[in-house]
C-alpha cells in the first residue's frame, strides 16, 4: 500500500487544524497508522489537547495516531545527518549561527526541507517513515502557496545535481493523485471562499490536482422558512430579531455554497458545533467526514 499524504490548508481562523485532526483520527480508526504533522515553530495542538510537549519526533496521542511538529531547520538537520551519517558533523554544521541564519533566510529552503521530509516515505529517501498516512496541518493559504512552489523554484534554479533531482522527485509525489490529497478548509463567507478558490485554481494549474473543499462551521438548522418568517413578524421581540438574523445567515450561506459548486467538484460540509471539549469536537467532525 502506498503511503498517503493529506495536506489540509485554508485561510487563517477557518478551523483547518480541527479538520486536520478529525481527518487523522478518522484514518487511524480505519486501522491505518497515521502521523499528524504540524508545520512551523509553534504547536496549536499542544495547548488544544493539553499535551506536555510536541516535538520533531512523533509521539503517540491516540491508538494508531501520532503527532509531530516540524520546522524547516529540524527537517534539514535530520536530512544532513542522514547524508553524513555522523551526528557530530551535522551538529557542527547546524550549531553555527551563520549557517542557521542562512537556512532561515535562504529563499524556499525551509519549505523545500519540510516538503522533502513529508514526501520522504513515497520517495523512499531519508529516515524511515513507518506510517500509512501523513496528515499535514499545513500553513494558511498564502504561505501554503509558497510551500508548494518551493520545489519547482529549486528545480528550475538547479538543473543538475542531487538538489535538482530531489526537487523534481518531490514534485512527482505532490502531483501523484494516488499519494497526495489536498483539502482546503473554508467558511461559507466571501473572503475565505475567495482565498480557497484562488488556491484551488493555482493547484489545478500548476499541479493538475483537484482539491476537496471542506466547508466548515455550516449552520445546520432544520427550521422551515415559513416558521422563521412568522417569527420575524414579531419585530420587537428578541425572537423576531434572531429569526431575521438567522434567515439572513442562511441566505448568505446558500449563496456561498452555490458559488463554491461552480469552482469545486467535491465539497464536504462540517456543521458548526457548540462544543468546548477539544476531543469531543474533533470526534463530532469525524462523523461528518466520508
CSV table of N, CA and C in Angstrom, one decimal, residues 162-243:
chain,number,residue,atom,x,y,z
A,162,UNK,N,22.2,16.6,-7.2
A,162,UNK,CA,21.2,16.0,-6.3
A,162,UNK,C,20.1,16.9,-5.8
A,163,UNK,N,20.4,18.2,-5.6
A,163,UNK,CA,19.4,19.1,-5.2
A,163,UNK,C,18.3,19.2,-6.2
A,164,UNK,N,18.7,19.4,-7.5
A,164,UNK,CA,17.7,19.4,-8.5
A,164,UNK,C,16.9,18.2,-8.7
A,165,UNK,N,17.5,17.0,-8.6
A,165,UNK,CA,16.9,15.7,-8.7
A,165,UNK,C,15.9,15.5,-7.5
A,166,UNK,N,16.3,15.9,-6.3
A,166,UNK,CA,15.4,15.7,-5.2
A,166,UNK,C,14.2,16.6,-5.3
A,167,UNK,N,14.4,17.8,-5.8
A,167,UNK,CA,13.3,18.7,-6.0
A,167,UNK,C,12.3,18.2,-7.0
A,168,UNK,N,12.8,17.6,-8.1
A,168,UNK,CA,11.9,17.0,-9.1
A,168,UNK,C,11.2,15.8,-8.6
A,169,UNK,N,11.8,15.0,-7.7
A,169,UNK,CA,11.2,13.8,-7.2
A,169,UNK,C,10.1,14.3,-6.2
A,170,UNK,N,10.3,15.4,-5.5
A,170,UNK,CA,9.2,15.9,-4.6
A,170,UNK,C,8.0,16.3,-5.4
A,171,UNK,N,8.2,17.0,-6.5
A,171,UNK,CA,7.1,17.4,-7.4
A,171,UNK,C,6.4,16.2,-7.9
A,172,UNK,N,7.1,15.1,-8.3
A,172,UNK,CA,6.4,13.9,-8.8
A,172,UNK,C,5.4,13.4,-7.7
A,173,UNK,N,5.8,13.4,-6.4
A,173,UNK,CA,5.0,12.9,-5.4
A,173,UNK,C,3.8,13.9,-5.2
A,174,UNK,N,4.1,15.2,-5.2
A,174,UNK,CA,3.0,16.2,-5.0
A,174,UNK,C,1.9,16.1,-6.1
A,175,UNK,N,2.3,15.7,-7.2
A,175,UNK,CA,1.3,15.6,-8.4
A,175,UNK,C,0.8,14.3,-8.6
A,176,UNK,N,1.1,13.3,-7.7
A,176,UNK,CA,0.6,11.9,-7.9
A,176,UNK,C,-0.8,11.9,-7.1
A,177,UNK,N,-1.9,11.8,-7.8
A,177,UNK,CA,-3.2,11.8,-7.2
A,177,UNK,C,-3.4,10.6,-6.3
A,178,UNK,N,-2.7,9.5,-6.5
A,178,UNK,CA,-2.9,8.3,-5.6
A,178,UNK,C,-2.2,8.5,-4.3
A,179,UNK,N,-1.3,9.5,-4.2
A,179,UNK,CA,-0.5,9.7,-3.0
A,179,UNK,C,-0.9,11.0,-2.3
A,180,UNK,N,-0.9,12.1,-3.0
A,180,UNK,CA,-1.1,13.4,-2.4
A,180,UNK,C,-2.5,13.8,-2.6
A,181,UNK,N,-3.2,14.1,-1.4
A,181,UNK,CA,-4.6,14.6,-1.4
A,181,UNK,C,-4.6,16.0,-0.8
A,182,UNK,N,-5.4,16.9,-1.3
A,182,UNK,CA,-5.5,18.3,-0.9
A,182,UNK,C,-6.9,18.6,-0.4
A,183,UNK,N,-6.9,19.2,0.8
A,183,UNK,CA,-8.2,19.6,1.4
A,183,UNK,C,-8.1,21.1,1.8
A,184,UNK,N,-8.9,21.9,1.2
A,184,UNK,CA,-8.9,23.3,1.5
A,184,UNK,C,-10.2,23.6,2.4
A,185,UNK,N,-9.9,24.1,3.6
A,185,UNK,CA,-11.0,24.4,4.5
A,185,UNK,C,-11.4,25.8,4.4
A,186,UNK,N,-12.7,26.1,4.3
A,186,UNK,CA,-13.3,27.4,4.2
A,186,UNK,C,-14.5,27.6,5.1
A,187,UNK,N,-14.9,28.8,5.2
A,187,UNK,CA,-16.2,29.1,5.8
A,187,UNK,C,-17.2,29.5,4.7
A,188,UNK,N,-18.5,29.4,5.0
A,188,UNK,CA,-19.4,29.9,3.9
A,188,UNK,C,-19.5,31.4,4.0
A,189,UNK,N,-18.4,32.1,3.8
A,189,UNK,CA,-18.3,33.5,3.8
A,189,UNK,C,-17.4,33.9,2.6
A,190,UNK,N,-17.6,35.2,2.2
A,190,UNK,CA,-17.0,35.6,0.9
A,190,UNK,C,-15.5,35.6,0.9
A,191,UNK,N,-14.8,36.1,1.9
A,191,UNK,CA,-13.3,36.2,1.8
A,191,UNK,C,-12.6,34.9,1.9
A,192,UNK,N,-13.0,34.0,2.9
A,192,UNK,CA,-12.4,32.7,2.9
A,192,UNK,C,-12.6,31.9,1.7
A,193,UNK,N,-13.8,32.0,1.1
A,193,UNK,CA,-14.1,31.3,-0.1
A,193,UNK,C,-13.3,31.8,-1.3
A,194,UNK,N,-13.1,33.1,-1.3
A,194,UNK,CA,-12.3,33.7,-2.4
A,194,UNK,C,-10.9,33.2,-2.3
A,195,UNK,N,-10.3,33.2,-1.1
A,195,UNK,CA,-8.9,32.7,-1.0
A,195,UNK,C,-8.9,31.2,-1.3
A,196,UNK,N,-9.9,30.4,-0.9
A,196,UNK,CA,-9.9,29.0,-1.2
A,196,UNK,C,-9.9,28.8,-2.7
A,197,UNK,N,-10.8,29.6,-3.4
A,197,UNK,CA,-10.9,29.4,-4.9
A,197,UNK,C,-9.6,29.7,-5.6
A,198,UNK,N,-8.9,30.8,-5.1
A,198,UNK,CA,-7.6,31.2,-5.7
A,198,UNK,C,-6.6,30.1,-5.6
A,199,UNK,N,-6.6,29.5,-4.4
A,199,UNK,CA,-5.6,28.4,-4.1
A,199,UNK,C,-5.9,27.2,-5.0
A,200,UNK,N,-7.2,26.9,-5.0
A,200,UNK,CA,-7.6,25.7,-5.9
A,200,UNK,C,-7.2,25.9,-7.3
A,201,UNK,N,-7.4,27.1,-7.8
A,201,UNK,CA,-7.0,27.4,-9.2
A,201,UNK,C,-5.5,27.3,-9.4
A,202,UNK,N,-4.7,27.7,-8.4
A,202,UNK,CA,-3.3,27.5,-8.5
A,202,UNK,C,-2.9,26.1,-8.5
A,203,UNK,N,-3.5,25.3,-7.6
A,203,UNK,CA,-3.2,23.9,-7.5
A,203,UNK,C,-3.6,23.1,-8.8
A,204,UNK,N,-4.7,23.5,-9.4
A,204,UNK,CA,-5.1,22.9,-10.6
A,204,UNK,C,-4.2,23.2,-11.8
A,205,UNK,N,-3.8,24.5,-11.9
A,205,UNK,CA,-3.0,25.0,-13.0
A,205,UNK,C,-1.5,24.4,-12.9
A,206,UNK,N,-0.9,24.5,-11.7
A,206,UNK,CA,0.5,24.2,-11.6
A,206,UNK,C,0.7,22.7,-11.2
A,207,UNK,N,-0.3,22.0,-10.6
A,207,UNK,CA,-0.1,20.6,-10.2
A,207,UNK,C,-1.1,19.7,-10.7
A,208,UNK,N,-2.1,20.2,-11.5
A,208,UNK,CA,-3.1,19.3,-12.1
A,208,UNK,C,-3.8,18.5,-11.1
A,209,UNK,N,-4.1,19.0,-9.9
A,209,UNK,CA,-4.8,18.3,-8.9
A,209,UNK,C,-6.1,18.9,-8.6
A,210,UNK,N,-7.1,18.2,-8.1
A,210,UNK,CA,-8.4,18.7,-7.8
A,210,UNK,C,-8.6,18.6,-6.3
A,211,UNK,N,-8.4,19.7,-5.6
A,211,UNK,CA,-8.6,19.7,-4.1
A,211,UNK,C,-10.0,19.6,-3.7
A,212,UNK,N,-10.2,19.0,-2.5
A,212,UNK,CA,-11.6,19.0,-1.9
A,212,UNK,C,-11.8,20.2,-1.1
A,213,UNK,N,-13.0,20.8,-1.2
A,213,UNK,CA,-13.3,21.9,-0.4
A,213,UNK,C,-14.1,21.4,0.9
A,214,UNK,N,-13.6,21.8,2.0
A,214,UNK,CA,-14.3,21.4,3.3
A,214,UNK,C,-14.9,22.7,3.8
A,215,UNK,N,-16.2,22.8,3.6
A,215,UNK,CA,-17.0,24.0,4.1
A,215,UNK,C,-17.3,23.8,5.6
A,216,UNK,N,-16.6,24.5,6.4
A,216,UNK,CA,-16.6,24.3,7.9
A,216,UNK,C,-17.6,25.3,8.5
A,217,UNK,N,-18.1,24.9,9.7
A,217,UNK,CA,-19.0,25.7,10.5
A,217,UNK,C,-20.2,26.1,9.8
A,218,UNK,N,-20.8,25.1,9.1
A,218,UNK,CA,-22.0,25.4,8.4
A,218,UNK,C,-23.2,25.3,9.3
A,219,UNK,N,-24.1,26.3,9.2
A,219,UNK,CA,-25.3,26.3,10.1
A,219,UNK,C,-26.2,25.2,9.6
A,220,UNK,N,-26.4,24.2,10.5
A,220,UNK,CA,-27.2,23.1,10.1
A,220,UNK,C,-28.5,23.1,10.9
A,221,UNK,N,-29.4,23.9,10.5
A,221,UNK,CA,-30.7,24.1,11.2
A,221,UNK,C,-31.9,23.5,10.4
A,222,UNK,N,-32.7,22.9,11.1
A,222,UNK,CA,-33.9,22.3,10.4
A,222,UNK,C,-35.2,23.0,10.8
A,223,UNK,N,-35.2,24.3,10.4
A,223,UNK,CA,-36.4,25.1,10.7
A,223,UNK,C,-37.0,25.6,9.4
A,224,UNK,N,-38.3,25.3,9.1
A,224,UNK,CA,-38.9,25.7,7.9
A,224,UNK,C,-38.9,27.3,7.8
A,225,UNK,N,-38.7,27.7,6.5
A,225,UNK,CA,-38.6,29.2,6.3
A,225,UNK,C,-39.8,29.9,6.7
A,226,UNK,N,-41.0,29.2,6.6
A,226,UNK,CA,-42.2,29.8,7.0
A,226,UNK,C,-42.3,30.1,8.5
A,227,UNK,N,-41.7,29.2,9.3
A,227,UNK,CA,-41.6,29.4,10.7
A,227,UNK,C,-40.7,30.6,11.0
A,228,UNK,N,-39.6,30.7,10.3
A,228,UNK,CA,-38.7,31.9,10.6
A,228,UNK,C,-39.4,33.2,10.2
A,229,UNK,N,-40.1,33.2,9.1
A,229,UNK,CA,-40.8,34.4,8.6
A,229,UNK,C,-41.9,34.8,9.6
A,230,UNK,N,-42.6,33.8,10.1
A,230,UNK,CA,-43.6,34.1,11.1
A,230,UNK,C,-43.0,34.7,12.3
A,231,UNK,N,-41.9,34.2,12.7
A,231,UNK,CA,-41.2,34.8,13.9
A,231,UNK,C,-40.7,36.2,13.6
A,232,UNK,N,-40.3,36.4,12.4
A,232,UNK,CA,-39.8,37.7,12.0
A,232,UNK,C,-40.9,38.8,12.2
A,233,UNK,N,-42.1,38.4,12.1
A,233,UNK,CA,-43.2,39.4,12.2
A,233,UNK,C,-43.3,40.0,13.6
A,234,UNK,N,-42.6,39.3,14.5
A,234,UNK,CA,-42.6,39.8,15.9
A,234,UNK,C,-41.4,40.7,16.0
A,235,UNK,N,-41.3,41.7,15.2
A,235,UNK,CA,-40.1,42.5,15.1
A,235,UNK,C,-39.6,43.2,16.4
A,236,UNK,N,-40.4,43.3,17.3
A,236,UNK,CA,-40.0,44.0,18.6
A,236,UNK,C,-39.4,43.0,19.6
A,237,UNK,N,-39.5,41.7,19.3
A,237,UNK,CA,-39.1,40.7,20.3
A,237,UNK,C,-37.7,40.2,19.9
A,238,UNK,N,-37.0,39.7,20.9
A,238,UNK,CA,-35.7,39.1,20.7
A,238,UNK,C,-35.8,37.9,19.7
A,239,UNK,N,-36.9,37.1,19.8
A,239,UNK,CA,-37.1,36.0,18.9
A,239,UNK,C,-37.2,36.5,17.5
A,240,UNK,N,-38.0,37.6,17.3
A,240,UNK,CA,-38.1,38.1,15.9
A,240,UNK,C,-36.8,38.6,15.3
A,241,UNK,N,-36.0,39.3,16.1
A,241,UNK,CA,-34.7,39.7,15.7
A,241,UNK,C,-33.8,38.6,15.4
A,242,UNK,N,-33.8,37.6,16.2
A,242,UNK,CA,-32.9,36.4,16.0
A,242,UNK,C,-33.4,35.6,14.7
A,243,UNK,N,-34.7,35.5,14.5
A,243,UNK,CA,-35.2,34.8,13.3
A,243,UNK,C,-34.7,35.6,12.1
